[in-house]
mmCIF file of C-alpha atoms in Angstrom:
data_model
loop_
_atom_site.group_PDB
_atom_site.id
_atom_site.type_symbol
_atom_site.label_atom_id
_atom_site.label_comp_id
_atom_site.label_asym_id
_atom_site.label_seq_id
_atom_site.Cartn_x
_atom_site.Cartn_y
_atom_site.Cartn_z
ATOM 1 C CA MET A 1 59.820 -34.024 104.439
ATOM 2 C CA ALA A 2 56.644 -32.635 105.916
ATOM 3 C CA ALA A 3 58.279 -29.273 106.344
ATOM 4 C CA ASP A 4 59.219 -29.122 102.678
ATOM 5 C CA PHE A 5 55.673 -29.993 101.629
ATOM 6 C CA LEU A 6 54.259 -27.329 103.887
ATOM 7 C CA ALA A 7 56.638 -24.727 102.484
ATOM 8 C CA THR A 8 55.741 -25.665 98.946
ATOM 9 C CA THR A 9 52.030 -25.452 99.705
ATOM 10 C CA ARG A 10 52.472 -22.067 101.330
ATOM 11 C CA SER A 11 54.460 -20.815 98.345
ATOM 12 C CA MET A 12 51.797 -21.952 95.898
ATOM 13 C CA SER A 13 49.081 -20.289 97.961
ATOM 14 C CA ASP A 14 50.989 -17.017 98.002
ATOM 15 C CA GLU A 15 51.483 -17.221 94.253
ATOM 16 C CA ARG A 16 47.759 -17.773 93.682
ATOM 17 C CA ARG A 17 46.895 -14.815 95.849
ATOM 18 C CA TRP A 18 49.327 -12.633 93.928
ATOM 19 C CA THR A 19 47.981 -13.842 90.569
ATOM 20 C CA THR A 20 44.418 -13.231 91.702
ATOM 21 C CA ALA A 21 45.314 -9.753 92.869
ATOM 22 C CA VAL A 22 47.009 -8.952 89.585
ATOM 23 C CA ALA A 23 44.068 -10.317 87.590
ATOM 24 C CA LEU A 24 41.624 -8.384 89.719
ATOM 25 C CA ALA A 25 43.644 -5.234 89.309
ATOM 26 C CA LEU A 26 43.797 -5.699 85.549
ATOM 27 C CA GLY A 27 40.063 -6.393 85.419
ATOM 28 C CA LEU A 28 39.307 -3.302 87.439
ATOM 29 C CA ALA A 29 41.620 -1.260 85.215
ATOM 30 C CA LEU A 30 39.933 -2.581 82.071
ATOM 31 C CA LEU A 31 36.507 -1.936 83.559
ATOM 32 C CA ALA A 32 37.536 1.585 84.463
ATOM 33 C CA ALA A 33 38.946 2.182 80.991
ATOM 34 C CA TRP A 34 35.834 0.770 79.342
ATOM 35 C CA THR A 35 33.613 2.836 81.607
ATOM 36 C CA ALA A 36 35.631 5.943 80.828
ATOM 37 C CA TRP A 37 35.372 5.208 77.114
ATOM 38 C CA LEU A 38 31.672 4.521 77.449
ATOM 39 C CA VAL A 39 31.034 7.819 79.210
ATOM 40 C CA LEU A 40 33.742 10.245 78.135
ATOM 41 C CA VAL A 41 34.610 9.365 74.556
ATOM 42 C CA GLU A 42 32.415 10.830 71.801
ATOM 43 C CA VAL A 43 31.649 8.930 68.611
ATOM 44 C CA PRO A 44 29.984 10.344 65.483
ATOM 45 C CA VAL A 45 26.338 9.571 64.738
ATOM 46 C CA ARG A 46 25.812 9.400 60.981
ATOM 47 C CA VAL A 47 22.827 8.983 58.691
ATOM 48 C CA VAL A 48 23.236 7.265 55.324
ATOM 49 C CA SER A 49 21.168 8.248 52.276
ATOM 50 C CA LYS A 50 19.070 5.781 50.314
ATOM 51 C CA SER A 51 20.740 6.968 47.112
ATOM 52 C CA ALA A 52 22.905 9.775 45.800
ATOM 53 C CA ARG A 53 24.083 11.060 42.451
ATOM 54 C CA ILE A 54 26.451 13.656 41.024
ATOM 55 C CA GLU A 55 24.750 16.123 38.715
ATOM 56 C CA ILE A 56 25.399 19.356 36.844
ATOM 57 C CA ASP A 57 23.538 22.297 38.342
ATOM 58 C CA GLN A 58 22.083 22.984 34.882
ATOM 59 C CA ILE A 59 19.220 21.200 33.142
ATOM 60 C CA ALA A 60 20.210 18.515 30.639
ATOM 61 C CA HIS A 61 18.582 18.977 27.227
ATOM 62 C CA PRO A 62 17.401 15.819 25.449
ATOM 63 C CA LEU A 63 17.620 15.421 21.681
ATOM 64 C CA ALA A 64 14.627 13.938 19.877
ATOM 65 C CA ALA A 65 13.774 13.302 16.238
ATOM 66 C CA PRO A 66 11.283 16.045 15.239
ATOM 67 C CA LEU A 67 9.699 13.753 12.636
ATOM 68 C CA ALA A 68 10.126 10.380 10.990
ATOM 69 C CA GLY A 69 12.719 9.996 8.263
ATOM 70 C CA ARG A 70 15.875 8.383 6.968
ATOM 71 C CA VAL A 71 19.241 9.412 8.395
ATOM 72 C CA VAL A 72 21.477 10.915 5.704
ATOM 73 C CA THR A 73 24.435 12.290 7.666
ATOM 74 C CA VAL A 74 25.694 11.919 11.252
ATOM 75 C CA LEU A 75 27.835 14.931 12.155
ATOM 76 C CA ALA A 76 28.591 14.295 15.842
ATOM 77 C CA ARG A 77 29.333 11.573 18.342
ATOM 78 C CA GLN A 78 29.196 11.037 22.085
ATOM 79 C CA ASP A 79 31.434 13.232 24.281
ATOM 80 C CA ASP A 80 31.721 15.893 21.549
ATOM 81 C CA ARG A 81 31.537 19.496 22.695
ATOM 82 C CA VAL A 82 28.960 21.334 20.606
ATOM 83 C CA GLN A 83 27.653 24.852 20.200
ATOM 84 C CA ARG A 84 24.061 25.984 20.088
ATOM 85 C CA GLY A 85 22.574 25.481 16.623
ATOM 86 C CA GLN A 86 25.306 23.100 15.479
ATOM 87 C CA ALA A 87 24.000 20.376 13.146
ATOM 88 C CA LEU A 88 24.250 16.899 14.666
ATOM 89 C CA VAL A 89 22.119 14.633 12.452
ATOM 90 C CA GLU A 90 20.575 15.305 9.040
ATOM 91 C CA LEU A 91 17.458 13.491 7.826
ATOM 92 C CA ASP A 92 16.488 13.024 4.170
ATOM 93 C CA SER A 93 14.978 16.240 2.744
ATOM 94 C CA GLN A 94 15.338 15.678 -1.021
ATOM 95 C CA ALA A 95 11.594 15.931 -1.731
ATOM 96 C CA GLN A 96 11.303 19.181 0.208
ATOM 97 C CA ARG A 97 14.342 20.631 -1.576
ATOM 98 C CA LEU A 98 12.771 19.911 -4.967
ATOM 99 C CA GLU A 99 9.532 21.559 -3.865
ATOM 100 C CA LEU A 100 11.561 24.520 -2.595
ATOM 101 C CA ALA A 101 13.311 24.938 -5.962
ATOM 102 C CA GLU A 102 9.929 24.869 -7.736
ATOM 103 C CA ALA A 103 8.430 27.377 -5.311
ATOM 104 C CA GLN A 104 11.433 29.701 -5.673
ATOM 105 C CA ALA A 105 11.173 29.602 -9.491
ATOM 106 C CA ARG A 106 7.438 30.352 -9.304
ATOM 107 C CA LEU A 107 8.102 33.199 -6.889
ATOM 108 C CA ALA A 108 10.772 34.711 -9.168
ATOM 109 C CA ALA A 109 8.375 34.641 -12.154
ATOM 110 C CA GLN A 110 5.560 36.220 -10.150
ATOM 111 C CA ARG A 111 7.843 38.949 -8.853
ATOM 112 C CA ALA A 112 9.041 39.728 -12.395
ATOM 113 C CA GLU A 113 5.442 39.887 -13.655
ATOM 114 C CA LEU A 114 4.470 42.117 -10.749
ATOM 115 C CA VAL A 115 7.355 44.483 -11.507
ATOM 116 C CA ALA A 116 6.257 44.651 -15.164
ATOM 117 C CA VAL A 117 2.658 45.412 -14.187
ATOM 118 C CA GLU A 118 3.773 48.089 -11.723
ATOM 119 C CA ASP A 119 5.967 49.670 -14.417
ATOM 120 C CA GLN A 120 3.012 49.650 -16.835
ATOM 121 C CA LEU A 121 0.883 51.233 -14.112
ATOM 122 C CA ASP A 122 3.405 54.044 -13.727
ATOM 123 C CA ILE A 123 3.364 54.604 -17.506
ATOM 124 C CA GLU A 124 -0.449 54.629 -17.658
ATOM 125 C CA ARG A 125 -0.745 57.018 -14.716
ATOM 126 C CA HIS A 126 1.776 59.366 -16.298
ATOM 127 C CA ALA A 127 -0.075 59.134 -19.624
ATOM 128 C CA LEU A 128 -3.337 59.950 -17.828
ATOM 129 C CA ASP A 129 -1.779 63.085 -16.364
ATOM 130 C CA ILE A 130 -0.493 64.139 -19.815
ATOM 131 C CA GLU A 131 -3.885 63.418 -21.399
ATOM 132 C CA ARG A 132 -5.634 65.516 -18.791
ATOM 133 C CA GLU A 133 -3.250 68.387 -19.452
ATOM 134 C CA SER A 134 -3.669 68.135 -23.271
ATOM 135 C CA ALA A 135 -7.454 67.874 -22.951
ATOM 136 C CA SER A 136 -7.476 70.988 -20.797
ATOM 137 C CA ALA A 137 -5.373 72.825 -23.383
ATOM 138 C CA ALA A 138 -7.677 71.697 -26.226
ATOM 139 C CA ALA A 139 -10.752 72.772 -24.279
ATOM 140 C CA ALA A 140 -9.208 76.175 -23.631
ATOM 141 C CA GLU A 141 -8.426 76.574 -27.348
ATOM 142 C CA VAL A 142 -11.968 75.629 -28.381
ATOM 143 C CA LYS A 143 -13.440 78.016 -25.820
ATOM 144 C CA ALA A 144 -11.239 80.788 -27.178
ATOM 145 C CA ARG A 145 -12.540 80.105 -30.700
ATOM 146 C CA LEU A 146 -16.096 80.152 -29.350
ATOM 147 C CA ARG A 147 -15.507 83.559 -27.794
ATOM 148 C CA GLN A 148 -13.984 84.795 -31.058
ATOM 149 C CA ALA A 149 -16.967 83.490 -33.063
ATOM 150 C CA SER A 150 -19.395 85.032 -30.589
ATOM 151 C CA ILE A 151 -17.702 88.408 -30.921
ATOM 152 C CA ALA A 152 -17.783 88.204 -34.727
ATOM 153 C CA SER A 153 -21.453 87.124 -34.690
ATOM 154 C CA THR A 154 -22.423 89.968 -32.385
ATOM 155 C CA HIS A 155 -20.609 92.483 -34.575
ATOM 156 C CA ALA A 156 -22.279 91.096 -37.743
ATOM 157 C CA ARG A 157 -25.717 91.203 -36.141
ATOM 158 C CA ARG A 158 -25.305 94.829 -35.050
ATOM 159 C CA LYS A 159 -24.035 95.807 -38.473
ATOM 160 C CA THR A 160 -27.028 94.103 -40.115
ATOM 161 C CA GLN A 161 -29.438 95.973 -37.843
ATOM 162 C CA GLN A 162 -27.751 99.251 -38.708
ATOM 163 C CA LEU A 163 -27.891 98.554 -42.453
ATOM 164 C CA GLU A 164 -31.588 97.597 -42.179
ATOM 165 C CA ARG A 165 -32.367 101.034 -40.704
ATOM 166 C CA LEU A 166 -30.320 102.796 -43.347
ATOM 167 C CA SER A 167 -31.891 100.691 -46.125
ATOM 168 C CA ALA A 168 -35.375 101.571 -44.893
ATOM 169 C CA ASN A 169 -34.529 105.287 -45.274
ATOM 170 C CA GLY A 170 -32.981 104.661 -48.692
ATOM 171 C CA PHE A 171 -29.427 105.419 -47.692
ATOM 172 C CA VAL A 172 -28.042 101.901 -48.373
ATOM 173 C CA ALA A 173 -28.612 99.619 -51.317
ATOM 174 C CA ASP A 174 -30.444 96.357 -50.805
ATOM 175 C CA ASN A 175 -27.473 94.294 -52.033
ATOM 176 C CA GLU A 176 -25.262 95.666 -49.293
ATOM 177 C CA ARG A 177 -27.942 94.856 -46.746
ATOM 178 C CA PHE A 178 -28.259 91.327 -48.108
ATOM 179 C CA ASP A 179 -24.515 90.818 -47.857
ATOM 180 C CA ALA A 180 -24.529 91.974 -44.220
ATOM 181 C CA GLU A 181 -27.408 89.617 -43.368
ATOM 182 C CA ALA A 182 -25.561 86.684 -44.985
ATOM 183 C CA LEU A 183 -22.418 87.515 -43.048
ATOM 184 C CA ALA A 184 -24.418 87.694 -39.801
ATOM 185 C CA GLU A 185 -25.950 84.295 -40.465
ATOM 186 C CA GLN A 186 -22.498 82.836 -41.205
ATOM 187 C CA SER A 187 -21.148 84.276 -37.950
ATOM 188 C CA ALA A 188 -24.096 82.816 -36.028
ATOM 189 C CA ALA A 189 -23.492 79.407 -37.635
ATOM 190 C CA ALA A 190 -19.782 79.612 -36.778
ATOM 191 C CA THR A 191 -20.702 80.425 -33.181
ATOM 192 C CA ASP A 192 -23.026 77.415 -33.014
ATOM 193 C CA ALA A 193 -20.288 75.221 -34.508
ATOM 194 C CA ALA A 194 -17.765 76.491 -31.936
ATOM 195 C CA ARG A 195 -20.258 75.827 -29.124
ATOM 196 C CA GLN A 196 -20.791 72.269 -30.374
ATOM 197 C CA SER A 197 -17.021 71.837 -30.623
ATOM 198 C CA VAL A 198 -16.695 72.795 -26.945
ATOM 199 C CA HIS A 199 -19.227 70.125 -25.970
ATOM 200 C CA GLY A 200 -17.533 67.574 -28.241
ATOM 201 C CA VAL A 201 -14.080 68.238 -26.839
ATOM 202 C CA ALA A 202 -15.440 67.917 -23.282
ATOM 203 C CA ALA A 203 -17.162 64.621 -24.123
ATOM 204 C CA GLN A 204 -14.042 63.314 -25.846
ATOM 205 C CA LYS A 205 -11.976 64.341 -22.841
ATOM 206 C CA GLN A 206 -14.280 62.486 -20.441
ATOM 207 C CA LEU A 207 -14.320 59.383 -22.649
ATOM 208 C CA SER A 208 -10.538 59.302 -23.049
ATOM 209 C CA VAL A 209 -9.927 59.815 -19.327
ATOM 210 C CA ALA A 210 -12.513 57.145 -18.470
ATOM 211 C CA GLN A 211 -10.848 54.654 -20.817
ATOM 212 C CA ARG A 212 -7.442 55.434 -19.367
ATOM 213 C CA ARG A 213 -8.785 55.048 -15.813
ATOM 214 C CA SER A 214 -10.406 51.750 -16.743
ATOM 215 C CA GLY A 215 -7.073 50.471 -18.024
ATOM 216 C CA ILE A 216 -5.322 51.649 -14.865
ATOM 217 C CA GLU A 217 -7.933 49.965 -12.645
ATOM 218 C CA ALA A 218 -7.483 46.714 -14.571
ATOM 219 C CA LEU A 219 -3.721 46.917 -14.059
ATOM 220 C CA GLU A 220 -4.230 47.684 -10.358
ATOM 221 C CA ARG A 221 -6.450 44.615 -9.993
ATOM 222 C CA GLN A 222 -3.827 42.537 -11.762
ATOM 223 C CA ALA A 223 -1.130 43.949 -9.472
ATOM 224 C CA THR A 224 -3.254 43.108 -6.416
ATOM 225 C CA VAL A 225 -3.703 39.521 -7.600
ATOM 226 C CA LEU A 226 0.015 39.211 -8.309
ATOM 227 C CA THR A 227 0.870 40.691 -4.901
ATOM 228 C CA GLY A 228 -1.277 38.025 -3.248
ATOM 229 C CA GLN A 229 0.345 35.314 -5.344
ATOM 230 C CA VAL A 230 3.821 36.593 -4.423
ATOM 231 C CA ALA A 231 2.890 36.596 -0.726
ATOM 232 C CA THR A 232 1.542 33.038 -1.021
ATOM 233 C CA SER A 233 4.690 31.871 -2.797
ATOM 234 C CA GLU A 234 6.905 33.587 -0.211
ATOM 235 C CA ALA A 235 5.006 31.791 2.562
ATOM 236 C CA ALA A 236 5.430 28.489 0.706
ATOM 237 C CA VAL A 237 9.185 29.100 0.407
ATOM 238 C CA LEU A 238 9.439 29.889 4.129
ATOM 239 C CA ARG A 239 7.393 26.805 5.002
ATOM 240 C CA LEU A 240 9.584 24.532 2.872
ATOM 241 C CA ARG A 241 12.750 26.038 4.319
ATOM 242 C CA HIS A 242 11.348 25.392 7.789
ATOM 243 C CA GLU A 243 10.508 21.812 6.818
ATOM 244 C CA ILE A 244 14.055 21.301 5.543
ATOM 245 C CA ASP A 245 15.523 22.852 8.699
ATOM 246 C CA ARG A 246 13.336 20.595 10.868
ATOM 247 C CA ARG A 247 15.031 17.626 9.239
ATOM 248 C CA THR A 248 18.336 18.720 10.765
ATOM 249 C CA ILE A 249 18.725 17.856 14.456
ATOM 250 C CA ARG A 250 20.725 20.663 16.078
ATOM 251 C CA ALA A 251 22.284 21.241 19.482
ATOM 252 C CA PRO A 252 19.797 23.242 21.593
ATOM 253 C CA ILE A 253 22.553 24.744 23.778
ATOM 254 C CA ASP A 254 26.306 24.940 24.204
ATOM 255 C CA GLY A 255 27.562 21.865 26.026
ATOM 256 C CA ASP A 256 28.780 18.284 25.816
ATOM 257 C CA ILE A 257 26.991 15.310 24.273
ATOM 258 C CA VAL A 258 26.771 12.905 27.225
ATOM 259 C CA GLU A 259 24.463 10.505 25.404
ATOM 260 C CA PHE A 260 24.098 9.861 21.671
ATOM 261 C CA ALA A 261 22.035 7.319 19.763
ATOM 262 C CA ALA A 262 23.934 4.741 17.723
ATOM 263 C CA VAL A 263 22.508 5.728 14.339
ATOM 264 C CA THR A 264 24.218 5.448 10.967
ATOM 265 C CA PRO A 265 23.388 6.856 7.522
ATOM 266 C CA GLY A 266 20.448 4.965 6.077
ATOM 267 C CA ALA A 267 18.835 4.184 9.427
ATOM 268 C CA MET A 268 15.158 5.039 9.892
ATOM 269 C CA VAL A 269 13.991 7.038 12.891
ATOM 270 C CA GLN A 270 10.486 7.773 14.108
ATOM 271 C CA GLN A 271 9.122 11.045 15.366
ATOM 272 C CA GLY A 272 10.049 11.523 19.023
ATOM 273 C CA ASP A 273 12.850 8.929 19.036
ATOM 274 C CA ARG A 274 15.490 9.785 21.646
ATOM 275 C CA MET A 275 18.671 10.799 19.836
ATOM 276 C CA GLY A 276 20.842 11.901 22.743
ATOM 277 C CA VAL A 277 21.390 14.358 25.584
ATOM 278 C CA VAL A 278 23.364 17.619 25.604
ATOM 279 C CA LEU A 279 24.636 18.718 29.001
ATOM 280 C CA PRO A 280 25.514 22.396 29.439
ATOM 281 C CA ALA A 281 28.655 23.510 31.226
ATOM 282 C CA GLY A 282 28.069 24.100 34.916
ATOM 283 C CA THR A 283 29.102 23.319 38.470
ATOM 284 C CA LEU A 284 28.992 19.755 39.748
ATOM 285 C CA ARG A 285 26.790 19.093 42.754
ATOM 286 C CA ALA A 286 25.381 16.060 44.534
ATOM 287 C CA THR A 287 21.769 15.161 45.213
ATOM 288 C CA ALA A 288 20.587 12.537 47.676
ATOM 289 C CA GLU A 289 17.399 10.971 49.016
ATOM 290 C CA LEU A 290 17.018 10.445 52.784
ATOM 291 C CA GLU A 291 14.485 8.642 54.920
ATOM 292 C CA PRO A 292 12.131 11.215 56.460
ATOM 293 C CA SER A 293 12.795 9.788 59.949
ATOM 294 C CA ASP A 294 16.523 10.392 59.463
ATOM 295 C CA ALA A 295 16.268 13.856 57.930
ATOM 296 C CA LEU A 296 13.347 15.758 59.451
ATOM 297 C CA GLY A 297 14.619 18.006 62.219
ATOM 298 C CA ARG A 298 18.122 16.526 62.073
ATOM 299 C CA VAL A 299 19.564 17.464 58.690
ATOM 300 C CA HIS A 300 19.942 21.138 57.838
ATOM 301 C CA GLU A 301 21.858 23.468 55.561
ATOM 302 C CA GLY A 302 25.559 23.878 56.223
ATOM 303 C CA GLN A 303 26.128 20.406 57.653
ATOM 304 C CA LEU A 304 29.205 18.531 56.461
ATOM 305 C CA ALA A 305 28.826 15.244 54.627
ATOM 306 C CA GLN A 306 30.862 12.650 52.762
ATOM 307 C CA LEU A 307 30.036 11.210 49.355
ATOM 308 C CA ARG A 308 31.045 7.610 48.645
ATOM 309 C CA LEU A 309 30.803 6.785 44.944
ATOM 310 C CA ASP A 310 30.001 3.361 43.532
ATOM 311 C CA GLY A 311 32.944 1.776 41.763
ATOM 312 C CA PHE A 312 35.518 3.816 43.687
ATOM 313 C CA PRO A 313 36.406 1.987 46.970
ATOM 314 C CA TRP A 314 36.836 4.572 49.677
ATOM 315 C CA ALA A 315 39.881 2.748 51.105
ATOM 316 C CA GLN A 316 41.688 3.353 47.816
ATOM 317 C CA HIS A 317 40.144 6.547 46.444
ATOM 318 C CA GLY A 318 38.854 8.150 49.604
ATOM 319 C CA VAL A 319 35.595 10.063 49.846
ATOM 320 C CA VAL A 320 34.334 13.329 48.381
ATOM 321 C CA GLU A 321 33.778 16.041 50.955
ATOM 322 C CA ALA A 322 30.464 17.864 50.650
ATOM 323 C CA THR A 323 28.345 20.508 52.351
ATOM 324 C CA ILE A 324 24.559 20.483 52.441
ATOM 325 C CA ARG A 325 23.202 23.424 50.436
ATOM 326 C CA ARG A 326 19.459 22.811 50.493
ATOM 327 C CA VAL A 327 17.047 20.501 52.292
ATOM 328 C CA ALA A 328 13.544 19.960 50.923
ATOM 329 C CA GLY A 329 10.802 21.049 53.264
ATOM 330 C CA GLU A 330 8.378 18.246 52.408
ATOM 331 C CA VAL A 331 8.340 14.533 51.729
ATOM 332 C CA ARG A 332 8.086 13.437 48.119
ATOM 333 C CA ASP A 333 7.824 9.827 47.027
ATOM 334 C CA GLY A 334 8.656 8.733 50.558
ATOM 335 C CA SER A 335 11.981 10.613 50.703
ATOM 336 C CA ILE A 336 13.517 13.938 51.632
ATOM 337 C CA HIS A 337 15.547 15.438 48.781
ATOM 338 C CA ILE A 338 18.768 17.279 49.602
ATOM 339 C CA GLU A 339 21.371 19.080 47.484
ATOM 340 C CA LEU A 340 25.053 19.291 48.376
ATOM 341 C CA ASP A 341 28.036 21.343 47.220
ATOM 342 C CA ILE A 342 31.014 19.065 46.627
ATOM 343 C CA ASP A 343 34.759 19.686 46.831
ATOM 344 C CA VAL A 344 35.734 18.976 43.226
ATOM 345 C CA PRO A 345 39.392 20.154 43.367
ATOM 346 C CA GLY A 346 40.069 18.142 46.507
ATOM 347 C CA SER A 347 38.849 14.846 45.043
ATOM 348 C CA THR A 348 41.102 12.231 43.446
ATOM 349 C CA ILE A 349 38.089 10.694 41.698
ATOM 350 C CA PRO A 350 37.344 11.885 38.131
ATOM 351 C CA LEU A 351 33.968 13.402 38.933
ATOM 352 C CA GLN A 352 31.373 13.650 36.195
ATOM 353 C CA HIS A 353 27.644 13.924 35.731
ATOM 354 C CA GLY A 354 25.673 10.794 36.566
ATOM 355 C CA LEU A 355 28.026 9.004 39.002
ATOM 356 C CA PRO A 356 25.927 7.178 41.664
ATOM 357 C CA GLY A 357 26.770 6.561 45.305
ATOM 358 C CA ILE A 358 25.646 7.285 48.864
ATOM 359 C CA VAL A 359 25.967 10.236 51.211
ATOM 360 C CA GLU A 360 26.933 9.988 54.883
ATOM 361 C CA ILE A 361 25.978 12.933 57.077
ATOM 362 C CA GLU A 362 27.369 13.398 60.589
ATOM 363 C CA LEU A 363 24.453 14.477 62.749
ATOM 364 C CA GLU A 364 26.165 14.754 66.144
ATOM 365 C CA ARG A 365 28.842 13.340 68.459
ATOM 366 C CA VAL A 366 27.722 11.531 71.625
ATOM 367 C CA SER A 367 29.178 9.048 74.076
ATOM 368 C CA PRO A 368 28.679 5.305 73.590
ATOM 369 C CA ALA A 369 26.695 5.262 76.821
ATOM 370 C CA THR A 370 24.197 7.669 75.301
ATOM 371 C CA LEU A 371 23.891 5.437 72.272
ATOM 372 C CA VAL A 372 23.282 2.420 74.495
ATOM 373 C CA LEU A 373 20.613 4.272 76.455
ATOM 374 C CA ARG A 374 18.942 5.417 73.240
ATOM 375 C CA ALA A 375 18.919 1.901 71.871
ATOM 376 C CA ALA A 376 17.514 0.560 75.125
ATOM 377 C CA GLY A 377 14.849 3.245 75.201
ATOM 378 C CA LYS A 378 13.869 2.494 71.638
ATOM 379 C CA ALA A 379 13.740 -1.235 72.364
ATOM 380 C CA LEU A 380 11.537 -0.661 75.413
ATOM 381 C CA ALA A 381 9.312 1.848 73.666
ATOM 382 C CA GLU A 382 8.431 -0.504 70.824
ATOM 383 C CA PRO A 383 6.558 -3.101 72.958
ATOM 384 C CA VAL A 384 4.796 -0.319 74.853
ATOM 385 C CA ARG A 385 3.700 1.238 71.573
ATOM 386 C CA SER A 386 2.470 -2.125 70.306
ATOM 387 C CA VAL A 387 0.482 -2.750 73.501
ATOM 388 C CA GLY A 388 -1.007 0.750 73.337
ATOM 389 C CA GLN A 389 -2.080 0.257 69.754
ATOM 390 C CA ALA A 390 -3.603 -3.111 70.631
ATOM 391 C CA LEU A 391 -5.511 -1.621 73.572
ATOM 392 C CA THR A 392 -6.715 1.262 71.448
ATOM 393 C CA GLY A 393 -7.884 -1.159 68.796
ATOM 394 C CA ASN A 394 -9.735 -3.333 71.335
ATOM 395 C CA GLY A 395 -11.363 -0.322 72.917
ATOM 396 C CA ALA A 396 -12.644 0.844 69.572
ATOM 397 C CA ARG A 397 -14.568 -2.381 68.977
ATOM 398 C CA PRO A 398 -18.299 -2.442 69.767
#
């Protein structure tokens, strides 16, 4: 009986030693594996952005009401593709259209009157040229008559002188001499009359030309006034057309309407009211904001990143692969701004402008042991920094 008990005890002791050895071996193996993992395996170190957003690499153009008015017609809706200059919303312009019709009628009348005055000016100028030519011809005719009368007077005077000499010697009768003297006096009177006619024709010519010039100058002044009135009316027509055009909200560029105000005909809008946003065609990109401590000196162009979008669980839809294109060189509003090129064809998510999310950037790959040492160093450095700041503060006191 004692022998059996002793054998059983010995067997149990051997079994415990074997179990302990196996457990120790397993523990050592696990410790070795964990140590190897801690030292040899590399894990990624990532930084996560504060925010991220998908955007078009073109500037979105907002639509705003240029002035207050009542909506007459709505010609577009959200998600429509539009072309530059296409009418989207029309505001009431009835009053301006009536003023435009009045201004156009006034302009047409002024233009017609100006044409009539210019035609009359052409007629008067042509008549002045003809009158100058006829006056010159009349003056030449009168001067010719004066020369003819002068010649006749000279001949009569010489003949009278000759007859006076002959009459004194008794060769010519007194009656013949008297007739010659009368003829000489008539010739002298005719010469004086011709000379006066020359002066009269010249004076009449000057008076007629002056009157014609006065009429032409009056027409020219009238044409100048009408030209100014036509220019004023043309400016008024252009201004009214511009006012009417301002009451039509048009697409500033080619693109898609990504936002559009819910307005209907009859609604009132105020000047500057936001009516929508037109987004031009372009390439999708991502922008993100990082903490300066995470980005400065660690994030640079060409690094790979992953974009996780809100509303699209990554386990179901995956992530969007991206590459950093630009990193801001300074801190703004407490963040570092980065831009990323994204892999649009490789994404199963329907990417579009405005989708929010976050960006994860892989900075490096290190062993878990390195991470532990970094964490320990950071934990130890914080109290030392606090003590140093406290000592510095105490030393600065008087």
